[in-house]
């Protein structure tokens, strides 16, 4: 009896371990990933080239720069295979993130769930990589979303590079909050603000940018009639 129980316990433990491994090894689902392959992608007014795009996700606006930033190639520093940016940060000191947000020093894109669906963004991941190329280039690249607005208190996270004489690159993955505000989103705008720069025209770049594991679900208003219909069918 005890031997049977022990065997049962071992089998259960093995099954549990297998399930945990299977869950941890679950492949991520990339909803959209930009492809920056080519000569000076940042020269384009709007960059729409992607390597992955979910069929139920619409790219409303490709990646673009607000006028306070421009393509570094226009200053003679072409940035190939990356989305190059540069700006005039002035000579009165390194400009902090608060100033970058107030001055609209950002790149952005917007996506939409195909009607009649919405995004469930709880625990979805924004992944990006940024390089500071010039010595006085921006070294902080902060992520904000339209769900909580574009203010200093709404920063999801930041990449921070060091300031060196050679290009330095960092990557980050930030999980969006597991909060009700993220559970039924029709349109999502993502902005990356470039901060901690000084002087004029020192180049930086966004090298990779992707939205991962966002769920695309029926609009909540459609779920109640569907539940009612299923209940009627069960009673038959």
Coordinates of N, CA and C in Angstrom, one line a residue:
X1 N 0.8 -1.2 0.0 CA 0.0 0.0 0.0 C 0.9 1.3 0.0
X2 N 1.8 1.2 0.9 CA 2.7 2.4 1.0 C 3.6 2.5 -0.3
X3 N 4.0 1.3 -0.9 CA 4.8 1.3 -2.1 C 4.0 1.9 -3.2
X4 N 2.7 1.5 -3.3 CA 1.8 2.1 -4.4 C 1.7 3.6 -4.2
X5 N 1.5 4.0 -3.0 CA 1.4 5.5 -2.7 C 2.6 6.2 -3.1
X6 N 3.8 5.6 -2.8 CA 5.0 6.2 -3.1 C 5.2 6.3 -4.6
X7 N 4.8 5.2 -5.3 CA 4.9 5.3 -6.8 C 4.0 6.3 -7.4
X8 N 2.8 6.4 -6.8 CA 1.8 7.4 -7.3 C 2.4 8.8 -7.0
X9 N 3.0 9.0 -5.9 CA 3.6 10.3 -5.5 C 4.7 10.7 -6.5
X10 N 5.6 9.7 -6.8 CA 6.7 10.0 -7.7 C 6.1 10.3 -9.1
X11 N 5.1 9.5 -9.6 CA 4.5 9.8 -10.9 C 3.9 11.2 -10.9
X12 N 3.2 11.6 -9.8 CA 2.6 12.9 -9.8 C 3.7 14.0 -9.9
X13 N 4.8 13.8 -9.1 CA 5.8 14.8 -9.1 C 6.5 14.9 -10.5
X14 N 6.7 13.8 -11.2 CA 7.3 13.8 -12.5 C 6.3 14.5 -13.5
X15 N 5.0 14.2 -13.4 CA 4.0 14.9 -14.2 C 4.0 16.4 -14.0
X16 N 4.1 16.8 -12.7 CA 4.1 18.2 -12.4 C 5.3 18.9 -12.9
X17 N 6.5 18.2 -12.7 CA 7.7 18.8 -13.3 C 7.7 19.0 -14.8
X18 N 7.1 18.0 -15.5 CA 7.0 18.1 -16.9 C 6.1 19.2 -17.3
X19 N 5.0 19.4 -16.6 CA 4.1 20.5 -16.9 C 4.8 21.9 -16.7
X20 N 5.6 22.0 -15.6 CA 6.3 23.2 -15.3 C 7.3 23.5 -16.4
X21 N 8.0 22.5 -16.9 CA 8.9 22.7 -18.0 C 8.2 23.1 -19.2
X22 N 7.1 22.5 -19.5 CA 6.3 22.8 -20.7 C 5.8 24.2 -20.7
X23 N 5.4 24.7 -19.5 CA 4.9 26.1 -19.4 C 6.0 27.0 -19.6
X24 N 7.2 26.7 -18.9 CA 8.3 27.7 -19.0 C 8.9 27.7 -20.3
X25 N 8.7 26.6 -21.1 CA 9.3 26.6 -22.5 C 8.3 27.1 -23.5
X26 N 7.1 27.6 -23.1 CA 6.1 28.1 -24.0 C 6.7 29.2 -24.9
X27 N 6.5 29.0 -26.2 CA 7.1 30.0 -27.1 C 6.3 31.3 -27.0
X28 N 7.0 32.4 -27.0 CA 6.3 33.7 -27.0 C 5.7 34.0 -28.4
X29 N 4.6 34.8 -28.3 CA 4.0 35.2 -29.6 C 4.3 36.6 -29.9
X30 N 5.0 36.8 -31.0 CA 5.3 38.2 -31.4 C 4.2 38.8 -32.2
X31 N 3.6 39.9 -31.7 CA 2.5 40.5 -32.4 C 2.9 41.3 -33.6
X32 N 4.0 42.1 -33.4 CA 4.6 42.9 -34.4 C 6.0 43.2 -34.1
X33 N 6.9 43.1 -35.1 CA 8.3 43.4 -34.9 C 8.8 44.2 -36.1
X34 N 9.4 45.4 -35.9 CA 9.9 46.2 -37.0 C 11.2 45.6 -37.5
X35 N 11.3 45.8 -38.9 CA 12.5 45.3 -39.6 C 13.2 46.6 -40.1
X36 N 14.4 46.9 -39.5 CA 15.1 48.1 -39.9 C 16.3 47.8 -40.9
X37 N 16.1 46.7 -41.6 CA 17.1 46.4 -42.6 C 17.1 47.4 -43.8
X38 N 18.3 47.9 -44.1 CA 18.3 48.8 -45.3 C 19.2 50.0 -45.0
X39 N 19.3 50.9 -46.0 CA 20.1 52.1 -45.9 C 19.3 53.2 -45.2
X40 N 19.7 53.7 -44.1 CA 19.1 54.9 -43.4 C 17.5 54.8 -43.3
X41 N 17.0 53.8 -42.6 CA 15.6 53.7 -42.4 C 14.9 54.9 -41.8
X42 N 15.7 55.6 -41.0 CA 15.2 56.8 -40.3 C 14.9 58.0 -41.3
X43 N 15.4 57.9 -42.5 CA 15.1 59.0 -43.5 C 13.6 59.0 -43.8
X44 N 13.0 57.8 -43.8 CA 11.6 57.7 -44.2 C 10.8 58.5 -43.2
X45 N 9.8 59.2 -43.7 CA 8.9 59.9 -42.8 C 8.1 59.0 -41.9
X46 N 7.7 57.8 -42.4 CA 7.1 56.8 -41.6 C 7.7 55.5 -42.1
X47 N 8.2 54.7 -41.1 CA 8.8 53.4 -41.4 C 7.8 52.3 -41.1
X48 N 7.4 51.5 -42.2 CA 6.4 50.5 -42.0 C 6.9 49.1 -42.2
X49 N 8.1 48.9 -42.5 CA 8.7 47.6 -42.8 C 8.7 46.8 -41.5
X50 N 8.1 45.6 -41.6 CA 8.1 44.7 -40.4 C 8.5 43.3 -40.8
X51 N 9.0 42.6 -39.8 CA 9.4 41.2 -40.0 C 8.3 40.2 -39.6
X52 N 7.4 40.7 -38.7 CA 6.3 39.9 -38.1 C 5.1 40.9 -37.9
X53 N 3.9 40.4 -38.3 CA 2.7 41.2 -38.0 C 1.6 40.2 -37.9
X54 N 0.9 40.3 -36.7 CA -0.2 39.4 -36.4 C -1.3 39.8 -37.4
X55 N -2.0 38.8 -38.0 CA -3.1 39.1 -39.0 C -4.2 39.9 -38.4
X56 N -4.4 39.9 -37.1 CA -5.5 40.6 -36.5 C -5.0 41.9 -35.9
X57 N -3.8 42.3 -36.2 CA -3.3 43.6 -35.7 C -3.0 44.5 -36.9
X58 N -3.5 45.7 -36.8 CA -3.4 46.7 -37.9 C -2.3 47.7 -37.5
X59 N -1.4 48.0 -38.4 CA -0.4 49.0 -38.1 C -1.0 50.4 -38.6
X60 N -1.6 51.1 -37.7 CA -2.2 52.4 -38.0 C -1.2 53.4 -38.5
X61 N -0.2 53.5 -37.7 CA 0.9 54.5 -38.1 C 2.3 53.8 -37.9
X62 N 3.1 53.7 -38.9 CA 4.4 53.1 -38.7 C 5.3 54.0 -37.9
X63 N 6.5 53.6 -37.6 CA 7.4 54.3 -36.8 C 7.8 55.7 -37.4
X64 N 7.6 56.7 -36.6 CA 7.9 58.1 -37.1 C 8.6 58.9 -36.0
X65 N 9.2 60.0 -36.3 CA 9.9 60.9 -35.4 C 9.0 62.1 -35.2
X66 N 8.8 62.6 -34.0 CA 8.3 63.9 -33.8 C 9.3 64.9 -34.3
X67 N 8.9 66.1 -34.8 CA 9.8 67.1 -35.4 C 11.0 67.5 -34.5
X68 N 10.9 67.3 -33.2 CA 12.1 67.6 -32.4 C 13.3 66.7 -32.6
X69 N 13.0 65.6 -33.3 CA 14.1 64.6 -33.6 C 14.1 64.5 -35.2
X70 N 15.3 64.1 -35.7 CA 15.4 63.9 -37.1 C 16.3 62.8 -37.4
X71 N 16.4 62.3 -38.7 CA 17.3 61.2 -39.1 C 18.7 61.7 -39.0
X72 N 19.6 61.0 -38.3 CA 21.0 61.4 -38.2 C 21.7 61.5 -39.5
X73 N 21.2 60.7 -40.5 CA 21.8 60.8 -41.9 C 21.8 62.1 -42.5
X74 N 20.8 62.9 -42.1 CA 20.7 64.3 -42.7 C 21.8 65.2 -42.3
X75 N 22.5 64.7 -41.2 CA 23.7 65.5 -40.7 C 25.0 64.9 -41.2
X76 N 24.9 63.9 -42.1 CA 26.1 63.3 -42.6 C 26.5 62.1 -41.9
X77 N 25.7 61.6 -40.9 CA 26.0 60.4 -40.2 C 24.9 59.4 -40.5
X78 N 25.0 58.7 -41.6 CA 24.0 57.8 -42.0 C 23.9 56.6 -41.0
X79 N 22.7 56.2 -40.7 CA 22.6 55.0 -39.8 C 21.9 53.9 -40.5
X80 N 22.6 52.9 -41.0 CA 22.0 51.8 -41.7 C 21.6 50.7 -40.8
X81 N 20.6 50.0 -41.3 CA 20.1 48.8 -40.5 C 19.6 49.1 -39.1
X82 N 19.2 50.4 -38.9 CA 18.7 50.8 -37.6 C 18.0 52.1 -37.9
X83 N 17.1 52.5 -37.0 CA 16.3 53.7 -37.2 C 17.0 54.9 -36.5
X84 N 17.8 55.6 -37.3 CA 18.7 56.7 -36.8 C 17.9 57.9 -36.3
X85 N 18.3 58.5 -35.3 CA 17.8 59.8 -34.8 C 18.9 60.7 -34.3
X86 N 18.6 62.0 -34.3 CA 19.4 63.0 -33.7 C 18.6 64.2 -33.3
X87 N 19.1 65.1 -32.6 CA 18.3 66.3 -32.2 C 19.2 67.4 -31.8
X88 N 18.6 68.6 -31.5 CA 19.3 69.7 -30.9 C 18.9 69.8 -29.5
X89 N 19.9 69.4 -28.6 CA 19.6 69.4 -27.2 C 20.1 70.6 -26.5
X90 N 20.7 71.5 -27.2 CA 21.2 72.8 -26.6 C 22.5 72.6 -25.9
X91 N 23.1 73.7 -25.5 CA 24.4 73.7 -24.9 C 24.4 74.0 -23.4
X92 N 23.2 74.1 -22.8 CA 23.2 74.5 -21.4 C 23.2 73.4 -20.4
X93 N 23.5 72.2 -20.9 CA 23.5 71.0 -20.0 C 22.8 69.8 -20.5
X94 N 23.1 68.7 -20.0 CA 22.4 67.4 -20.4 C 20.9 67.5 -20.1
X95 N 20.1 67.2 -21.1 CA 18.7 67.4 -21.0 C 18.0 66.1 -20.4
X96 N 17.4 66.3 -19.2 CA 16.8 65.1 -18.5 C 15.5 64.6 -19.2
X97 N 15.0 63.4 -18.7 CA 13.8 62.8 -19.3 C 12.6 63.8 -19.2
X98 N 12.5 64.5 -18.1 CA 11.4 65.4 -18.0 C 11.4 66.4 -19.1
X99 N 12.5 66.9 -19.5 CA 12.6 67.9 -20.6 C 12.3 67.2 -21.9
X100 N 12.7 66.0 -22.1 CA 12.5 65.2 -23.4 C 11.0 65.0 -23.6
X101 N 10.3 64.7 -22.5 CA 8.8 64.5 -22.5 C 8.1 65.8 -22.8
X102 N 8.5 66.8 -22.1 CA 7.9 68.2 -22.3 C 8.2 68.7 -23.7
X103 N 9.3 68.4 -24.3 CA 9.7 68.9 -25.6 C 9.3 68.0 -26.7
X104 N 8.7 66.9 -26.4 CA 8.3 65.9 -27.4 C 9.4 65.3 -28.3
X105 N 10.4 64.9 -27.6 CA 11.6 64.3 -28.3 C 11.3 62.7 -28.3
X106 N 10.5 62.3 -29.2 CA 10.1 60.9 -29.2 C 10.0 60.3 -30.6
X107 N 10.1 59.0 -30.7 CA 9.6 58.2 -31.9 C 8.4 57.4 -31.4
X108 N 7.5 57.1 -32.4 CA 6.3 56.5 -32.0 C 5.7 55.6 -33.1
X109 N 4.8 54.7 -32.7 CA 4.0 54.0 -33.7 C 2.7 53.6 -33.0
X110 N 1.7 53.3 -33.8 CA 0.3 53.0 -33.3 C -0.2 51.8 -34.0
X111 N -0.8 50.9 -33.2 CA -1.4 49.7 -33.7 C -2.9 49.6 -33.2
X112 N -3.7 48.8 -33.9 CA -5.1 48.7 -33.6 C -5.5 47.2 -33.7
X113 N -6.3 46.7 -32.9 CA -6.9 45.4 -33.0 C -8.0 45.4 -34.1
X114 N -8.0 44.4 -35.0 CA -8.9 44.4 -36.0 C -10.4 44.3 -35.5
X115 N -11.3 45.2 -35.9 CA -12.6 45.2 -35.4 C -13.3 43.8 -35.8
X116 N -14.1 43.3 -34.9 CA -14.6 43.9 -33.6 C -13.8 43.3 -32.4
X117 N -12.5 43.4 -32.4 CA -11.7 42.9 -31.3 C -10.9 44.0 -30.6
X118 N -10.3 43.6 -29.5 CA -9.6 44.5 -28.7 C -8.3 43.8 -28.2
X119 N -7.3 44.6 -27.7 CA -6.1 44.0 -27.1 C -6.4 43.8 -25.6
X120 N -5.9 42.7 -25.2 CA -5.7 42.5 -23.7 C -4.2 42.5 -23.5
X121 N -3.8 43.7 -23.0 CA -2.3 44.0 -22.9 C -1.7 43.6 -21.6
X122 N -2.5 43.0 -20.7 CA -2.0 42.7 -19.4 C -0.9 41.7 -19.5
X123 N 0.3 42.1 -19.0 CA 1.5 41.3 -19.0 C 2.1 41.1 -20.4
X124 N 1.6 41.8 -21.4 CA 2.3 41.9 -22.7 C 3.6 42.5 -22.5
X125 N 4.5 42.3 -23.5 CA 5.9 42.7 -23.4 C 6.2 43.7 -24.5
X126 N 6.9 44.8 -24.2 CA 7.5 45.7 -25.2 C 9.0 45.5 -25.1
X127 N 9.6 45.1 -26.2 CA 11.0 44.8 -26.3 C 11.6 45.8 -27.3
X128 N 12.7 46.4 -26.9 CA 13.4 47.3 -27.8 C 14.9 47.3 -27.5
X129 N 15.7 47.8 -28.5 CA 17.1 48.0 -28.3 C 17.5 49.3 -28.9
X130 N 18.4 50.0 -28.2 CA 18.8 51.4 -28.6 C 20.3 51.5 -28.5
X131 N 20.9 52.3 -29.4 CA 22.3 52.6 -29.4 C 22.6 54.1 -29.3
X132 N 23.5 54.5 -28.4 CA 24.0 55.9 -28.4 C 25.3 55.9 -29.2
X133 N 25.3 56.6 -30.3 CA 26.4 56.6 -31.2 C 27.4 57.7 -30.9
X134 N 26.9 59.0 -31.0 CA 27.8 60.1 -30.7 C 28.0 60.3 -29.2
X135 N 29.1 61.0 -28.8 CA 29.4 61.1 -27.4 C 28.3 61.9 -26.7
X136 N 27.7 62.9 -27.3 CA 26.7 63.7 -26.6 C 25.3 63.3 -27.1
X137 N 25.2 62.1 -27.7 CA 23.9 61.6 -28.1 C 23.0 61.3 -26.8
X138 N 21.7 61.2 -27.0 CA 20.8 60.8 -25.9 C 21.2 59.4 -25.4
X139 N 21.2 59.2 -24.1 CA 21.6 57.9 -23.5 C 20.5 57.2 -22.8
X140 N 19.4 57.9 -22.7 CA 18.2 57.3 -22.1 C 17.0 57.2 -23.1
X141 N 16.4 56.1 -23.1 CA 15.3 55.8 -24.1 C 14.1 55.2 -23.3
X142 N 13.2 56.1 -23.0 CA 12.1 55.7 -22.1 C 10.8 55.3 -22.8
X143 N 10.2 54.3 -22.3 CA 9.0 53.7 -22.9 C 7.7 54.3 -22.2
X144 N 6.8 54.8 -23.0 CA 5.5 55.2 -22.5 C 4.4 54.7 -23.5
X145 N 3.2 54.6 -23.0 CA 2.1 54.1 -23.8 C 0.9 55.0 -23.7
X146 N 0.0 54.9 -24.6 CA -1.2 55.8 -24.6 C -2.2 55.3 -23.5
X147 N -2.1 54.1 -23.0 CA -3.0 53.7 -22.0 C -2.9 54.6 -20.7
X148 N -1.8 54.9 -20.3 CA -1.6 55.8 -19.1 C -1.2 57.2 -19.4
X149 N -1.0 57.5 -20.7 CA -0.6 58.8 -21.1 C 0.9 59.1 -21.1
X150 N 1.2 60.3 -21.5 CA 2.6 60.6 -21.8 C 3.2 61.6 -20.9
X151 N 3.3 61.2 -19.7 CA 3.9 62.1 -18.6 C 5.0 61.4 -17.9
X152 N 5.7 62.2 -17.1 CA 6.9 61.6 -16.4 C 6.5 60.5 -15.5
X153 N 5.3 60.6 -14.9 CA 4.8 59.6 -14.0 C 4.3 58.3 -14.6
X154 N 4.2 58.3 -16.0 CA 3.7 57.2 -16.7 C 4.7 56.4 -17.4
X155 N 6.0 56.6 -17.1 CA 7.1 55.9 -17.7 C 7.0 54.4 -17.3
X156 N 7.0 53.5 -18.4 CA 7.0 52.1 -18.1 C 8.4 51.5 -17.7
X157 N 9.4 52.2 -18.3 CA 10.8 51.8 -18.0 C 11.7 52.5 -19.0
X158 N 13.0 52.4 -18.8 CA 14.0 53.0 -19.6 C 15.2 52.2 -19.9
X159 N 15.8 52.3 -21.1 CA 17.1 51.9 -21.4 C 18.1 53.0 -21.1
X160 N 19.1 52.7 -20.4 CA 20.1 53.8 -20.1 C 21.5 53.3 -20.5
X161 N 22.1 54.0 -21.5 CA 23.4 53.7 -22.0 C 24.4 54.5 -21.3
X162 N 25.7 54.1 -21.3 CA 26.7 55.0 -20.7 C 27.1 56.0 -21.8
X163 N 27.9 56.9 -21.4 CA 28.4 58.0 -22.3 C 29.9 57.7 -22.6
X164 N 30.1 57.2 -23.9 CA 31.5 56.8 -24.2 C 31.8 57.4 -25.6
X165 N 33.1 57.2 -26.0 CA 33.6 57.7 -27.3 C 33.2 56.7 -28.4
X166 N 32.8 55.5 -28.0 CA 32.4 54.5 -29.0 C 30.9 54.2 -28.8
X167 N 30.2 53.7 -29.8 CA 28.8 53.4 -29.7 C 28.5 52.3 -28.6
X168 N 27.4 52.5 -27.9 CA 27.1 51.6 -26.8 C 25.6 51.3 -27.0
X169 N 25.3 50.0 -26.9 CA 23.9 49.5 -27.1 C 23.4 48.8 -25.9
X170 N 22.1 48.9 -25.6 CA 21.4 48.2 -24.6 C 20.1 47.8 -25.0
X171 N 19.6 46.7 -24.4 CA 18.3 46.2 -24.8 C 17.4 46.1 -23.5
X172 N 16.1 46.1 -23.7 CA 15.2 46.0 -22.5 C 13.9 45.3 -22.9
X173 N 13.3 44.7 -22.0 CA 11.9 44.1 -22.1 C 11.1 44.5 -20.9
X174 N 10.0 45.2 -21.2 CA 9.2 45.6 -20.1 C 7.8 45.0 -20.2
X175 N 7.3 44.4 -19.1 CA 6.0 43.8 -19.1 C 5.0 44.9 -18.8
X176 N 3.9 45.0 -19.6 CA 2.9 46.0 -19.3 C 2.1 45.6 -18.0
X177 N 1.6 46.6 -17.3 CA 0.9 46.2 -16.0 C -0.3 45.3 -16.1
X178 N -0.4 44.4 -15.2 CA -1.6 43.5 -15.1 C -2.7 44.3 -14.4
X179 N -3.3 45.3 -15.1 CA -4.3 46.1 -14.5 C -5.5 46.2 -15.5
X180 N -6.6 46.6 -14.9 CA -7.9 46.6 -15.7 C -7.8 47.6 -16.9
X181 N -7.0 48.6 -16.8 CA -6.9 49.6 -17.9 C -6.3 49.0 -19.1
X182 N -5.6 47.9 -19.0 CA -4.9 47.3 -20.1 C -5.7 46.1 -20.6
X183 N -6.9 45.8 -20.1 CA -7.6 44.6 -20.4 C -8.4 44.7 -21.7
X184 N -8.8 45.8 -22.2 CA -9.6 46.0 -23.4 C -9.3 47.3 -24.1
X185 N -8.2 47.2 -24.8 CA -7.6 48.4 -25.5 C -7.8 48.3 -27.0
X186 N -8.4 49.3 -27.6 CA -8.7 49.2 -29.1 C -7.4 49.7 -29.8
X187 N -7.0 50.9 -29.5 CA -5.8 51.5 -30.1 C -4.6 51.6 -29.1
X188 N -3.4 51.3 -29.5 CA -2.3 51.4 -28.6 C -1.2 52.2 -29.4
X189 N -0.8 53.3 -28.7 CA 0.3 54.1 -29.2 C 1.5 53.9 -28.3
X190 N 2.6 53.6 -28.9 CA 3.9 53.4 -28.1 C 4.8 54.5 -28.5
X191 N 5.4 55.2 -27.5 CA 6.4 56.2 -27.7 C 7.7 55.8 -26.9
X192 N 8.8 56.1 -27.6 CA 10.1 56.0 -26.9 C 10.7 57.4 -27.0
X193 N 10.9 58.0 -25.8 CA 11.5 59.3 -25.6 C 13.0 59.2 -25.5
X194 N 13.7 60.1 -26.2 CA 15.2 60.1 -26.2 C 15.7 61.2 -25.3
X195 N 16.3 60.9 -24.2 CA 16.7 61.9 -23.2 C 18.2 61.8 -22.9
X196 N 18.6 62.8 -22.1 CA 20.0 62.8 -21.6 C 21.0 63.1 -22.7
X197 N 20.6 64.0 -23.7 CA 21.5 64.4 -24.8 C 21.9 65.8 -24.5
X198 N 22.9 66.2 -25.3 CA 23.4 67.6 -25.3 C 24.0 68.0 -26.6
X199 N 24.0 69.3 -26.9 CA 24.5 69.8 -28.2 C 23.7 69.4 -29.4
X200 N 24.3 69.5 -30.5 CA 23.5 69.4 -31.8 C 24.0 68.2 -32.6
X201 N 23.0 67.3 -33.0 CA 23.2 66.4 -34.0 C 24.0 65.1 -33.7
X202 N 24.2 64.8 -32.4 CA 24.9 63.6 -32.0 C 23.9 62.4 -32.2
X203 N 24.4 61.4 -32.9 CA 23.4 60.4 -33.4 C 23.2 59.3 -32.4
X204 N 22.0 58.7 -32.5 CA 21.5 57.5 -31.7 C 20.7 56.7 -32.7
X205 N 20.2 55.6 -32.2 CA 19.3 54.8 -33.1 C 18.5 53.8 -32.2
X206 N 17.3 53.5 -32.8 CA 16.5 52.4 -32.3 C 16.8 51.2 -33.2
X207 N 17.3 50.1 -32.7 CA 17.8 49.0 -33.5 C 16.8 47.9 -33.6
X208 N 15.9 47.8 -32.6 CA 14.9 46.7 -32.6 C 13.7 47.2 -31.8
X209 N 12.5 46.7 -32.2 CA 11.3 47.2 -31.5 C 10.2 46.1 -31.8
X210 N 9.6 45.6 -30.7 CA 8.5 44.6 -30.9 C 7.5 44.6 -29.8
X211 N 6.3 44.2 -30.1 CA 5.2 44.0 -29.1 C 5.0 42.5 -29.1
X212 N 5.1 41.9 -27.9 CA 5.0 40.4 -27.7 C 3.9 40.0 -26.7
X213 N 3.2 39.0 -27.0 CA 2.3 38.3 -26.1 C 1.1 39.2 -25.8
X214 N 0.7 40.1 -26.6 CA -0.6 40.8 -26.5 C -1.7 39.9 -27.0
X215 N -2.7 39.7 -26.2 CA -3.8 38.9 -26.6 C -4.8 39.7 -27.4
X216 N -5.4 39.2 -28.5 CA -6.4 39.9 -29.3 C -7.7 39.1 -29.1
X217 N -8.7 39.7 -28.4 CA -9.9 39.1 -27.9 C -11.1 39.8 -28.5
X218 N -12.3 39.1 -28.4 CA -13.5 39.7 -28.8 C -13.8 41.0 -27.9
X219 N -14.4 42.0 -28.5 CA -14.8 43.2 -27.8 C -15.7 42.8 -26.6
X220 N -15.5 43.3 -25.4 CA -16.3 42.9 -24.3 C -17.8 43.0 -24.5
X221 N -18.2 44.0 -25.3 CA -19.7 44.2 -25.5 C -20.3 43.0 -26.3
X222 N -19.4 42.2 -27.0 CA -19.9 41.1 -27.7 C -19.9 39.8 -26.9
X223 N -19.2 39.8 -25.7 CA -19.1 38.6 -25.0 C -20.4 38.2 -24.3
X224 N -21.2 39.2 -23.8 CA -22.5 38.9 -23.1 C -23.5 38.3 -24.0
X225 N -23.8 38.8 -25.2 CA -24.7 38.1 -26.1 C -24.2 36.7 -26.5
X226 N -22.9 36.5 -26.6 CA -22.3 35.2 -26.9 C -22.5 34.2 -25.8
X227 N -22.4 34.7 -24.5 CA -22.6 33.9 -23.4 C -24.1 33.5 -23.3
X228 N -25.0 34.4 -23.6 CA -26.4 34.2 -23.6 C -26.7 33.1 -24.6
X229 N -26.2 33.2 -25.8 CA -26.4 32.2 -26.9 C -25.9 30.8 -26.5
X230 N -24.8 30.8 -25.9 CA -24.2 29.5 -25.4 C -25.1 28.8 -24.4
X231 N -25.6 29.7 -23.5 CA -26.5 29.2 -22.4 C -27.8 28.6 -23.0
X232 N -28.3 29.3 -24.0 CA -29.5 28.8 -24.7 C -29.3 27.5 -25.4
X233 N -28.1 27.4 -26.0 CA -27.8 26.1 -26.7 C -27.7 25.0 -25.7
X234 N -27.1 25.2 -24.5 CA -26.9 24.2 -23.5 C -28.3 23.7 -23.0
X235 N -29.3 24.5 -23.0 CA -30.6 24.1 -22.4 C -31.4 23.3 -23.4
X236 N -30.9 23.2 -24.7 CA -31.7 22.4 -25.7 C -31.4 20.9 -25.5

